[in-house]
Coordinates of C-alpha atoms and ligand atoms in Angstrom, one line a residue:
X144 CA -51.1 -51.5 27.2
X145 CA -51.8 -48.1 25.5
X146 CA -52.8 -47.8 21.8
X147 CA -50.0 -45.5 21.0
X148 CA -46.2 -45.2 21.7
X149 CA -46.0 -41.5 22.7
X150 CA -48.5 -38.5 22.3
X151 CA -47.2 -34.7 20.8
X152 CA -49.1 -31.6 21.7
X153 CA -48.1 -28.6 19.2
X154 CA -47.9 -29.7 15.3
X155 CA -45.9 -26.6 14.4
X156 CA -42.4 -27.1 12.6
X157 CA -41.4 -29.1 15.4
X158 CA -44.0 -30.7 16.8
X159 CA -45.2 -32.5 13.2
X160 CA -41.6 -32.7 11.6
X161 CA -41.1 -34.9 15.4
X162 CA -44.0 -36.6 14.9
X163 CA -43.4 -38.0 11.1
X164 CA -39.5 -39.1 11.9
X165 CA -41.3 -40.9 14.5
X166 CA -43.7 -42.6 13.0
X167 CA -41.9 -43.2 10.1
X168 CA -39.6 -45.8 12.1
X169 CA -43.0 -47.2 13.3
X170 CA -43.6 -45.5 17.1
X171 CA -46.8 -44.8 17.0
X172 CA -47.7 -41.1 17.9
X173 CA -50.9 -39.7 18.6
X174 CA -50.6 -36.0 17.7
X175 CA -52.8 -33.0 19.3
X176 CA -53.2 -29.2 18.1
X177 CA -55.6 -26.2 19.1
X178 CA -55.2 -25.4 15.5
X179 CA -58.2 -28.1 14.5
X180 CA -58.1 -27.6 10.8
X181 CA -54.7 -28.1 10.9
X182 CA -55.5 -31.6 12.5
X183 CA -57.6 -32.0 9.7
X184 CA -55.3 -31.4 7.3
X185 CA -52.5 -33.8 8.8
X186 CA -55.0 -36.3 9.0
X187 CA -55.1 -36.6 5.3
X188 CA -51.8 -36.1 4.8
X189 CA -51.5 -33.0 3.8
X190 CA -48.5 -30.7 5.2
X191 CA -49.4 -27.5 6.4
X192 CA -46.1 -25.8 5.8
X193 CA -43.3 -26.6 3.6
X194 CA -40.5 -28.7 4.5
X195 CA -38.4 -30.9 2.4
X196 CA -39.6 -34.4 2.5
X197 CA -41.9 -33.7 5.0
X198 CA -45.8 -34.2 2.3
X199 CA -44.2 -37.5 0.9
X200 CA -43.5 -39.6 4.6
X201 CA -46.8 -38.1 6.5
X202 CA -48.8 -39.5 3.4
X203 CA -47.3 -42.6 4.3
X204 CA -47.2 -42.7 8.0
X205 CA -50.9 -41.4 8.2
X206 CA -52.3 -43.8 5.7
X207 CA -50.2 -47.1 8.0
X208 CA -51.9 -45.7 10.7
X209 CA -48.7 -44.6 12.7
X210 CA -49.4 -41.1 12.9
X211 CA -53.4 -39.9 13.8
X212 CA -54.2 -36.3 15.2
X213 CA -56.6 -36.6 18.0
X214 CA -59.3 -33.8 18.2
X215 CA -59.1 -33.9 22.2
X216 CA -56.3 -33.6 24.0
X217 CA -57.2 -35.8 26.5
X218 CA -57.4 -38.7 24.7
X219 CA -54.0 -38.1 23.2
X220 CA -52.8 -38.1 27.3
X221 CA -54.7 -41.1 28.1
X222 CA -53.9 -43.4 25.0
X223 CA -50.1 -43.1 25.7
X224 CA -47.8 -43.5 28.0
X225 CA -45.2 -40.5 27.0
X226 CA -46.1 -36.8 25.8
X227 CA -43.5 -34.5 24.5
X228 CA -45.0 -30.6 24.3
X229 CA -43.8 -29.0 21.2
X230 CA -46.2 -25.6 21.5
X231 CA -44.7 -22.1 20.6
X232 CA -42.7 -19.9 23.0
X233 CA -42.3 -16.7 21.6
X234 CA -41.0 -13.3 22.1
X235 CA -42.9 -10.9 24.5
X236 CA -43.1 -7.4 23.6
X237 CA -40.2 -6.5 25.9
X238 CA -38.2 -9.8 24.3
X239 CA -38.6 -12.2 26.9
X240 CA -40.5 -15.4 26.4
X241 CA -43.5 -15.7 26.3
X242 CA -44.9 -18.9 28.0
X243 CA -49.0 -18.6 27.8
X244 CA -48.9 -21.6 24.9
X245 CA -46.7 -24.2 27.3
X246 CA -48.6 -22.9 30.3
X247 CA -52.0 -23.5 29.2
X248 CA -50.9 -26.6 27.6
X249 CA -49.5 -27.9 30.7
X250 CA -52.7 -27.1 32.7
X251 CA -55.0 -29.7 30.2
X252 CA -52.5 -32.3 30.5
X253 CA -52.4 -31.9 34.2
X254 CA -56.0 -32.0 34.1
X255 CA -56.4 -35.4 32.2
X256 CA -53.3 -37.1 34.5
X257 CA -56.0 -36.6 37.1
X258 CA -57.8 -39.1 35.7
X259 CA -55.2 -41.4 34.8
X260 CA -54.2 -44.5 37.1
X261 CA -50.8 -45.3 35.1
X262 CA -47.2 -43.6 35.3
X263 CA -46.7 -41.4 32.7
X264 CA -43.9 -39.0 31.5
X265 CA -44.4 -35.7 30.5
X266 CA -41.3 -34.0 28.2
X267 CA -40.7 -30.4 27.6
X268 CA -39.1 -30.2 24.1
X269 CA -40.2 -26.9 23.8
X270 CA -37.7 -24.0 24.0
X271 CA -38.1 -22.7 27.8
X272 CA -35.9 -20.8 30.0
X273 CA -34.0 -22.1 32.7
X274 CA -36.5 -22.6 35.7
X275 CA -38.8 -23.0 33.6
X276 CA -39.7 -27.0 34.0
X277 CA -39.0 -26.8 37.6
X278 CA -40.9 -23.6 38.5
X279 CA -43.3 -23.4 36.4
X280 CA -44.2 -26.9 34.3
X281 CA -43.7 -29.7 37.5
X282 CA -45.9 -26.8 40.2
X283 CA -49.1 -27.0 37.5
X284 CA -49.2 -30.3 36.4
X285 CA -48.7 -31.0 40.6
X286 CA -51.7 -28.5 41.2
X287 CA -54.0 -29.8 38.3
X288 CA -53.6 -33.7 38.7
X289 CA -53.7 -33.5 42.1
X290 CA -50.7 -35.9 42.1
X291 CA -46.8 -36.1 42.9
X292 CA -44.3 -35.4 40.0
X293 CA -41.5 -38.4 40.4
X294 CA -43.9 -41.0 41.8
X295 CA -47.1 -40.9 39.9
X296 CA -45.8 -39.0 36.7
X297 CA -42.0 -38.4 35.1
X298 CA -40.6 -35.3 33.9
X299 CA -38.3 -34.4 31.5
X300 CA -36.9 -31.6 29.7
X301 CA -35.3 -32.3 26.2
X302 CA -34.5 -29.7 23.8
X303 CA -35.3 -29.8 19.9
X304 CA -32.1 -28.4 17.6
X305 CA -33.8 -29.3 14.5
X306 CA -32.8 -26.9 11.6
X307 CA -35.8 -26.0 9.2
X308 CA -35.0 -26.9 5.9
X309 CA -34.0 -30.1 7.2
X310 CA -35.9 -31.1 10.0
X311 CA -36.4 -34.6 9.4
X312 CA -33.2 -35.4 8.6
X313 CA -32.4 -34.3 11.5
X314 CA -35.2 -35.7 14.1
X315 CA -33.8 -39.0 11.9
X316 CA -30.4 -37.9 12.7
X317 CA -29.6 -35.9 15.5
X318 CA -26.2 -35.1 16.7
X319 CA -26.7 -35.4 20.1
X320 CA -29.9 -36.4 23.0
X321 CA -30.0 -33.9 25.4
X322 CA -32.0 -35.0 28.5
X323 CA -32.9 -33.0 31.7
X324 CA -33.9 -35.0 34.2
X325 CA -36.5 -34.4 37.1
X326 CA -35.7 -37.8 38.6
X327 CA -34.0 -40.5 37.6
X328 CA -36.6 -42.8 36.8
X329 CA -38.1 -40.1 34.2
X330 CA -34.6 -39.6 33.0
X331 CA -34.1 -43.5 32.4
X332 CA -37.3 -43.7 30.7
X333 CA -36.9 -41.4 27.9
X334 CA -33.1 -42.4 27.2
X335 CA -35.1 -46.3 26.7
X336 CA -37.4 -45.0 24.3
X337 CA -34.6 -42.7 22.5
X338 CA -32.6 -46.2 22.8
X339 CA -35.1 -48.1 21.2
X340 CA -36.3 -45.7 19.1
X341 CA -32.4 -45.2 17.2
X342 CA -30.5 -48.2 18.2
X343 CA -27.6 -49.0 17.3
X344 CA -27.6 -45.7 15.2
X345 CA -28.3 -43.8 18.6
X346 CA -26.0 -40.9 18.9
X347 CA -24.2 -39.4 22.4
X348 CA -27.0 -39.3 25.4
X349 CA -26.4 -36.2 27.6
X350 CA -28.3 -36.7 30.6
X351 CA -28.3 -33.6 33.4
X352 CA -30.9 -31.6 35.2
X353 CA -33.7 -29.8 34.3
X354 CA -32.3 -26.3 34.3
X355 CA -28.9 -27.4 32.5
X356 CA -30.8 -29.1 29.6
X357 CA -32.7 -26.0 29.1
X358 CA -29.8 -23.4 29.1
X359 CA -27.7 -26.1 26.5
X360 CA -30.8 -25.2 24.1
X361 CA -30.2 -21.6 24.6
X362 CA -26.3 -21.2 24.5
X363 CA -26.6 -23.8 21.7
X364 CA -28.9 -20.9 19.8
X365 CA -26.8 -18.2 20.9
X366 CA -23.0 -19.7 20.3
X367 CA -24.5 -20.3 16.0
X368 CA -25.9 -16.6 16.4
X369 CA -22.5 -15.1 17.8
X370 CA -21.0 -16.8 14.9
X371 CA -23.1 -14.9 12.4
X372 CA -22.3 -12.1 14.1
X373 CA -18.7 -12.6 14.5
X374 CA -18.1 -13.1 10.4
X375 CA -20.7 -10.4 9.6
X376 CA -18.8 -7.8 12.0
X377 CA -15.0 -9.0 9.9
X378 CA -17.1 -8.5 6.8
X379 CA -18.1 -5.0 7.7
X380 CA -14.0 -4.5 8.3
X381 CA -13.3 -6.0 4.9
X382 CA -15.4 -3.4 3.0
X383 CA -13.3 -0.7 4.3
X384 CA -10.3 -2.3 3.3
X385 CA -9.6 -2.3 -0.7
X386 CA -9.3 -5.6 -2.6
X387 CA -10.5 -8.2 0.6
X388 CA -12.6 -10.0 0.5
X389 CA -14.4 -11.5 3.6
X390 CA -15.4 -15.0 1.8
X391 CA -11.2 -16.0 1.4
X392 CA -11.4 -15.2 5.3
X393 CA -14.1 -16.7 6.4
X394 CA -12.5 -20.0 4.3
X395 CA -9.3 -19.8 5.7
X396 CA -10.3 -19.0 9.5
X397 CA -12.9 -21.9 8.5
X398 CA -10.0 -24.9 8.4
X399 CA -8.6 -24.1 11.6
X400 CA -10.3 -27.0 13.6
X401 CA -11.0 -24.8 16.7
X402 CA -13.0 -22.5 14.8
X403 CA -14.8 -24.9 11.7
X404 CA -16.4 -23.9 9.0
X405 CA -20.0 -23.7 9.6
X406 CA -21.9 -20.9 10.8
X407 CA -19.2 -18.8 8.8
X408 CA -21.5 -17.2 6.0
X409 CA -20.9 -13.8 5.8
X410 CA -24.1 -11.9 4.9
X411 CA -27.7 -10.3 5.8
X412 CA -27.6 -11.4 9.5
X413 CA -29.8 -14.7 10.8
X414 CA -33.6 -14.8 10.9
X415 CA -36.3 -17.1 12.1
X416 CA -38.2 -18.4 14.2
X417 CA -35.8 -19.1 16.9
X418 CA -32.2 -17.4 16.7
X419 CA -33.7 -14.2 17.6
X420 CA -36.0 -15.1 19.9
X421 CA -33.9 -17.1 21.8
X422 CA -31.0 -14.6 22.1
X423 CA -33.5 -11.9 23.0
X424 CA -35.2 -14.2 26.0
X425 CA -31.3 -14.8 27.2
X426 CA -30.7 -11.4 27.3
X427 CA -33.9 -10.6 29.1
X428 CA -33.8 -13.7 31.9
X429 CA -29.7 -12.3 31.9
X430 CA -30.6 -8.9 33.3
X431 CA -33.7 -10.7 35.7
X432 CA -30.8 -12.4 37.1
X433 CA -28.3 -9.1 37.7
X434 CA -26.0 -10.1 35.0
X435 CA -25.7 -7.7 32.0
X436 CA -25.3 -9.9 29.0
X437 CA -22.6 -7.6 26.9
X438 CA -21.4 -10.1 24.2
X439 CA -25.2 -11.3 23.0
X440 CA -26.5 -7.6 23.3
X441 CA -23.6 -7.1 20.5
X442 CA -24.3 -10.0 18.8
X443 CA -28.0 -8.6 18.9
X444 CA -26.8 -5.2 17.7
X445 CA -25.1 -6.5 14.6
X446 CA -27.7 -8.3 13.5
X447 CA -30.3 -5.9 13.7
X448 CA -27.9 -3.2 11.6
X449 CA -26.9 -6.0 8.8
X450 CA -30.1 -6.1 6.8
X451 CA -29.7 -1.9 6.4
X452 CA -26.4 -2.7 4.3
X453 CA -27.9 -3.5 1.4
X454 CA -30.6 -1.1 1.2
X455 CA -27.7 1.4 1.7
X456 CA -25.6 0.4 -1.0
X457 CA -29.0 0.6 -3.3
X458 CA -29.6 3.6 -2.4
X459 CA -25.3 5.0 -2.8
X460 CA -25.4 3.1 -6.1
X461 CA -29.0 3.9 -7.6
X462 CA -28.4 7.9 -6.7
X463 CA -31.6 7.7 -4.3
X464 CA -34.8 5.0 -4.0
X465 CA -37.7 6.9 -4.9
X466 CA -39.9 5.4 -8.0
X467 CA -36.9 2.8 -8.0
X468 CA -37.8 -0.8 -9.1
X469 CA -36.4 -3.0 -6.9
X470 CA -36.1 -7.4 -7.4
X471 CA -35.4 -8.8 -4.2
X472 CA -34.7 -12.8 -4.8
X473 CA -35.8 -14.7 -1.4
X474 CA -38.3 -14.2 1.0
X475 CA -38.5 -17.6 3.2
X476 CA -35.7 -17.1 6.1
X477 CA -33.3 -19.6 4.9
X478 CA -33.4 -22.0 1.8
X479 CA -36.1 -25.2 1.8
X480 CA -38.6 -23.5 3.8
X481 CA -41.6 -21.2 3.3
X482 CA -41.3 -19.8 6.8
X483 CA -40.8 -16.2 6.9
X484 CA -40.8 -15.4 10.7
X485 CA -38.3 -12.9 11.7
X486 CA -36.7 -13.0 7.8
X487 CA -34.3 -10.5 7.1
X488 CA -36.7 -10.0 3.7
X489 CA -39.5 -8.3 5.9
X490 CA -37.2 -5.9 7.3
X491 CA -35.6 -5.0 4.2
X492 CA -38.6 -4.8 1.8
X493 CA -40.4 -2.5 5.0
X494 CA -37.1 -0.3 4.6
X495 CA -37.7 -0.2 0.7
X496 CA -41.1 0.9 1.1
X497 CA -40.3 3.8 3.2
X498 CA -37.7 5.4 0.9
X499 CA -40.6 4.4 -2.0
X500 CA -39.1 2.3 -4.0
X501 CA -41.3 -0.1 -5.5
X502 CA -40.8 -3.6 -4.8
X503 CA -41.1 -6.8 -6.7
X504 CA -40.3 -10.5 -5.1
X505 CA -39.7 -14.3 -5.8
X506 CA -39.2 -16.7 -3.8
X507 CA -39.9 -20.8 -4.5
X508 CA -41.9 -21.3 -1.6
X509 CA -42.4 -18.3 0.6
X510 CA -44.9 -15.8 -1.3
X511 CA -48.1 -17.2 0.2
X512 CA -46.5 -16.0 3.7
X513 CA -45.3 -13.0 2.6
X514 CA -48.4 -11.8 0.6
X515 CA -50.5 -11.8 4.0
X516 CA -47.9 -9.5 5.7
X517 CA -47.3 -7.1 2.7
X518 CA -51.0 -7.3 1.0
X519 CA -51.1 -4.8 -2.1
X520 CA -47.9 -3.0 -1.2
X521 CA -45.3 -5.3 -3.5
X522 CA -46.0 -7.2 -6.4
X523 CA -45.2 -11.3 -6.6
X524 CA -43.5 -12.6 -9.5
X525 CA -43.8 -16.5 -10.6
X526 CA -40.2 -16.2 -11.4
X527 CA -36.9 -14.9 -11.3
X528 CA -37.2 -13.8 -14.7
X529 CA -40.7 -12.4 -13.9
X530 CA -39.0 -10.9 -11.1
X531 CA -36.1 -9.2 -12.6
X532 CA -38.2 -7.6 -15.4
X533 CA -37.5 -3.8 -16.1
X534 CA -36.0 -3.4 -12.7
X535 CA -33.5 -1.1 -11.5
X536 CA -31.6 -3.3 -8.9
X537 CA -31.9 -6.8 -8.0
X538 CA -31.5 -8.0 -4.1
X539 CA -29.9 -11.3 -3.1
X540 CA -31.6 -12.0 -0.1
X541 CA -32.3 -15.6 0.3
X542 CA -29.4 -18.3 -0.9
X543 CA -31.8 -20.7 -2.8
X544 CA -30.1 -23.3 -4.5
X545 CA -32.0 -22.1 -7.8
X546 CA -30.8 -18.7 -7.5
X547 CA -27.2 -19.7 -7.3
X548 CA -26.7 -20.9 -10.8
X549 CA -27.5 -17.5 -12.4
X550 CA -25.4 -16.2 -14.6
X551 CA -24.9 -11.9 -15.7
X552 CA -27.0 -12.4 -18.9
X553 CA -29.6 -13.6 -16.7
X554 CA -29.6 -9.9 -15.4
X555 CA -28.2 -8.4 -17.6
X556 CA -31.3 -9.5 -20.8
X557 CA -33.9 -8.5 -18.0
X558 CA -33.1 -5.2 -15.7
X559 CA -33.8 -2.2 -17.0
X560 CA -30.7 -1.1 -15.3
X561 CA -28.4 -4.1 -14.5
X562 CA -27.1 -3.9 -10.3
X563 CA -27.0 -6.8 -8.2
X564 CA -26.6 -6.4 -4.4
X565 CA -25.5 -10.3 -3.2
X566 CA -27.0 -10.1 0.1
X567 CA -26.0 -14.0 0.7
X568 CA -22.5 -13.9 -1.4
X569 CA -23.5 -17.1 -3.4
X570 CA -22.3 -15.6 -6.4
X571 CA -18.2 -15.2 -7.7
X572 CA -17.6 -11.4 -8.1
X573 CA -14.7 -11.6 -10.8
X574 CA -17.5 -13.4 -13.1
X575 CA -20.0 -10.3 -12.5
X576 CA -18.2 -7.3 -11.4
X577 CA -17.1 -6.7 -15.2
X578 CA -20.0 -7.6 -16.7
X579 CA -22.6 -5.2 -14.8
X580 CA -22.8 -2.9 -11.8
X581 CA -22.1 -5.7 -8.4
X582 CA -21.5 -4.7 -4.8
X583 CA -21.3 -7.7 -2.3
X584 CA -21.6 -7.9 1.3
X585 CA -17.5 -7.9 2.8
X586 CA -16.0 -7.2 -0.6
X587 CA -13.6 -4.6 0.2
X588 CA -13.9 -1.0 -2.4
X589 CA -11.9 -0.7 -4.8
X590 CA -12.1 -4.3 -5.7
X591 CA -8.9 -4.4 -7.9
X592 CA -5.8 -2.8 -5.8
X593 CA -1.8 -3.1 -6.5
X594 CA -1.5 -3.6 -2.3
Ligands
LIG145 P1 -44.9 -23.3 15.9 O1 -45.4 -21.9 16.3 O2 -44.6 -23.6 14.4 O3 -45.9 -24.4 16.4 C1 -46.5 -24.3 17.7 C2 -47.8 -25.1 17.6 O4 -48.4 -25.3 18.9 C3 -48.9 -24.4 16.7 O5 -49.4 -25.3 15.8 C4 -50.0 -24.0 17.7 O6 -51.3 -24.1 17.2 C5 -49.8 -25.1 18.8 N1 -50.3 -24.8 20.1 C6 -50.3 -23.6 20.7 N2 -50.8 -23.7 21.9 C7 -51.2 -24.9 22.1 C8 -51.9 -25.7 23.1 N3 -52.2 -25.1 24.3 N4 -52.2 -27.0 22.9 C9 -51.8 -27.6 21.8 N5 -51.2 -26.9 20.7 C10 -50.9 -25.6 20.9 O7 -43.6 -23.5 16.7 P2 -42.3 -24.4 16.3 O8 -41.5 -23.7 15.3 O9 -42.8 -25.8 16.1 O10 -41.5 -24.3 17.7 C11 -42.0 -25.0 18.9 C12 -41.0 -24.9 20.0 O11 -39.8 -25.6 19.6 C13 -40.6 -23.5 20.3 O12 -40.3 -23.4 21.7 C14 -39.3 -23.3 19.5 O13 -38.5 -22.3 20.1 C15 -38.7 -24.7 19.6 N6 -37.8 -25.0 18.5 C16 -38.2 -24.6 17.2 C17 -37.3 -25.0 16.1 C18 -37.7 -24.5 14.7 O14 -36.8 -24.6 13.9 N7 -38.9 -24.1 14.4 C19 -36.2 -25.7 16.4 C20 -35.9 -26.1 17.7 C21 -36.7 -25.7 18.7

């Protein structure tokens, strides 16, 4: 019998959000990083990123003794019986992914099952492309054990969709298990533990192969993507057309039960971590394969133009950047996190800097991560009001709950010249437009029409 239930190499958003929802149901998980101070920081419960909920339940699972970071890998490997990998997979120059992290994972675990006499399973919840388990994970582990993959070790693959910003809700709740199977005794042995682990409260169990689970993670990423896409593109239609206004579409087009309402936020385009690396590594392992990806090029295309809008419309309605004080509201890439990879914020403020406005930013969570990209060149306020001080236009960019409830005077008592630019449309125009200068994203000009 092993000490723990189930061992997790990579405490990154996924990795440690995984590990907590775990252990917080009382599977014991022996965690592993490169990263040793961050080891050393989970181990006294302290998060090393932000995510709601996340501080309060690894205080608690750490001090019960159901979570513990392990400073060598190999003792994670040998003092369980299952190992999920939850290491990075980013974006190569050229957009396809880059697999060093899972490769050079895979190669130490293969290393210690050499010294291991029991049956273990290894699980790929990493992001991978299709091929990837088979080709590349199940041929390394087979070199650097020395043993056979389906007798004396399992393998599966079983993508994460946990959304940051709610990440352990989710691992708590997900809406569906996705397993790829090497063989069917791997494949029955992580549905038991994902049996055990939820119960009765277990949701639908997807088993298939290796290279099916794999591409589910990626059309899964890309289908939520296209949808941004989609409503940003009818948005971009709306502003040429006087009086629409792409919010009353997106709700209507919402309640027809084929489409749904989610994913239907017209605005600055997606960000993150994931959405645009994974659509970029499709594209890329697309063309490898001889098929020319149209649809997700466009989807890509659209998203890369959206963040431009509003700097655009800054510039129209401020008569030029130059010397202009500029408030952007939001950094982190969506609400309830501090992450700011791939935010639409960078790309905006970078675009800000070049026409030389000056920049000043707020965000609840985020400025620690943004201060080490944009050292010295923007200033950080501790508030919005801080934030809209004596500036010229103020940039919606980020839909914090905080931010919603604003109100013109809010703006109106602060900005040296009163514009606000709702990146994120979480404000109603009829209670602004008349009150100072507004311009939304998908609000068709002229606003008020006789059509
Ligand atoms: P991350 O970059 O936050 O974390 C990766 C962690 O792995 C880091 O802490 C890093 O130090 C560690 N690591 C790197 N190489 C290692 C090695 N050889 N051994 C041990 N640890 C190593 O990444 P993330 O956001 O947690 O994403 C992890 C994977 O899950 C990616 O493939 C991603 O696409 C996928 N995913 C992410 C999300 C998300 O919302 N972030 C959601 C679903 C799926």
């Amino acid at each position: 019998m092993t000490s723990y239930g189930v061992s997790i190499i990579g405490m990154g958003y996924v990795g440690l959000c995984t590990a907590v929802g775990f252990a917080s149901k009382a599977c014991k998980v022996a965690a592993y990083d490169i990263d040793h101070e961050k080891l050393a920081l989970i181990n006294r419960g302290i998060a090393p990123f932000y995510e709601p909920g996340l501080e309060k339940m690894l205080k608690k699972t750490v001090d019960e003794h159901y979570l513990i970071c392990l400073l060598e890998l190999e003792d994670a490997i040998l003092k369980t019986d299952i190992t999920f990998i939850a290491v990075g997979t980013p974006s190569k120059p050229d957009g396809s992914i880059d697999l060093s992290q899972v490769e050079e994972a895979v190669v130490r675990i293969g290393d210690t099952l050499r010294k291991k006499n029991k049956h273990h399973l290894i699980v790929v919840k990493s992001t991978v492309i299709p091929g990837t388990t088979e080709n590349m994970v199940k041929p390394l582990l087979e070199k650097y054990s020395g043993k056979n993959c389906g007798k004396d070790f399992g393998l599966c693959m079983n993508p994460e969709f946990l959304r940051e910003g709610s990440a352990i809700y989710d691992t708590l709740h997900p809406d569906r298990i996705v397993i790829g199977e090497h063989d069917k005794k791997s494949g029955d042995a992580l549905e038991l533990f994902y049996r055990s682990f939820y119960g009765e409260e277990a949701p639908p169990i997807i088993r298939t192969n290796l290279s099916t689970a794999e591409l589910i993670k990626y059309a899964n990423n890309t289908f939520l993507a296209t949808k941004i896409s989609f409503i940003n593109t009818v948005a971009n239609i709306c502003e040429k057309i006087p009086g629409a206004d792409v919010k009353t579409v997106a709700g209507a087009i919402g309640l027809d039960k084929r489409i749904g309402p989610l994913f239907l936020n017209a605005g600055l385009g997606y960000g993150g971590y994931c959405l645009p690396k994974d659509l970029k590594a499709l594209i890329a392992f697309s063309k490898r394969l001889g098929y020319d990806p149209v649809l997700l090029k466009a989807v890509e295309d659209v998203n890369e133009a959206q963040p431009n809008k509003v700097v655009e419309i800054a510039r129209v309605l401020l008569g030029g950047l130059k010397d202009k004080k500029v408030a952007i509201l939001g950094l982190a890439f969506k609400p309830n996190t501090d992450d700011i990879r791939g935010a639409v914020s960078v790309k905006i403020i970078k675009r800000l800097l070049e026409e030389k406005a000056k920049v000043v930013a707020y965000d609840p969570s985020a400025t620690d991560n943004a201060r080490k990209i944009f050292r010295g060149e923007i200033d950080f306020a501790a508030s919005v009001a801080d934030c809209l001080k004596d500036t010229d236009c103020c940039i919606i960019v980020t839909e914090w709950e905080e931010f919603k409830n604003l109100q013109p005077e809010d703006f109106i008592e602060r900005m040296r010249n009163p514009l606000v630019i709702d990146g994120r449309r979480i404000f109603k125009p009829e209670l602004f437009e008349d009150r100072l200068k507004f311009a939304a994203i998908g609000l068709g000009q002229p606003r008020k029409t006789d059509l």
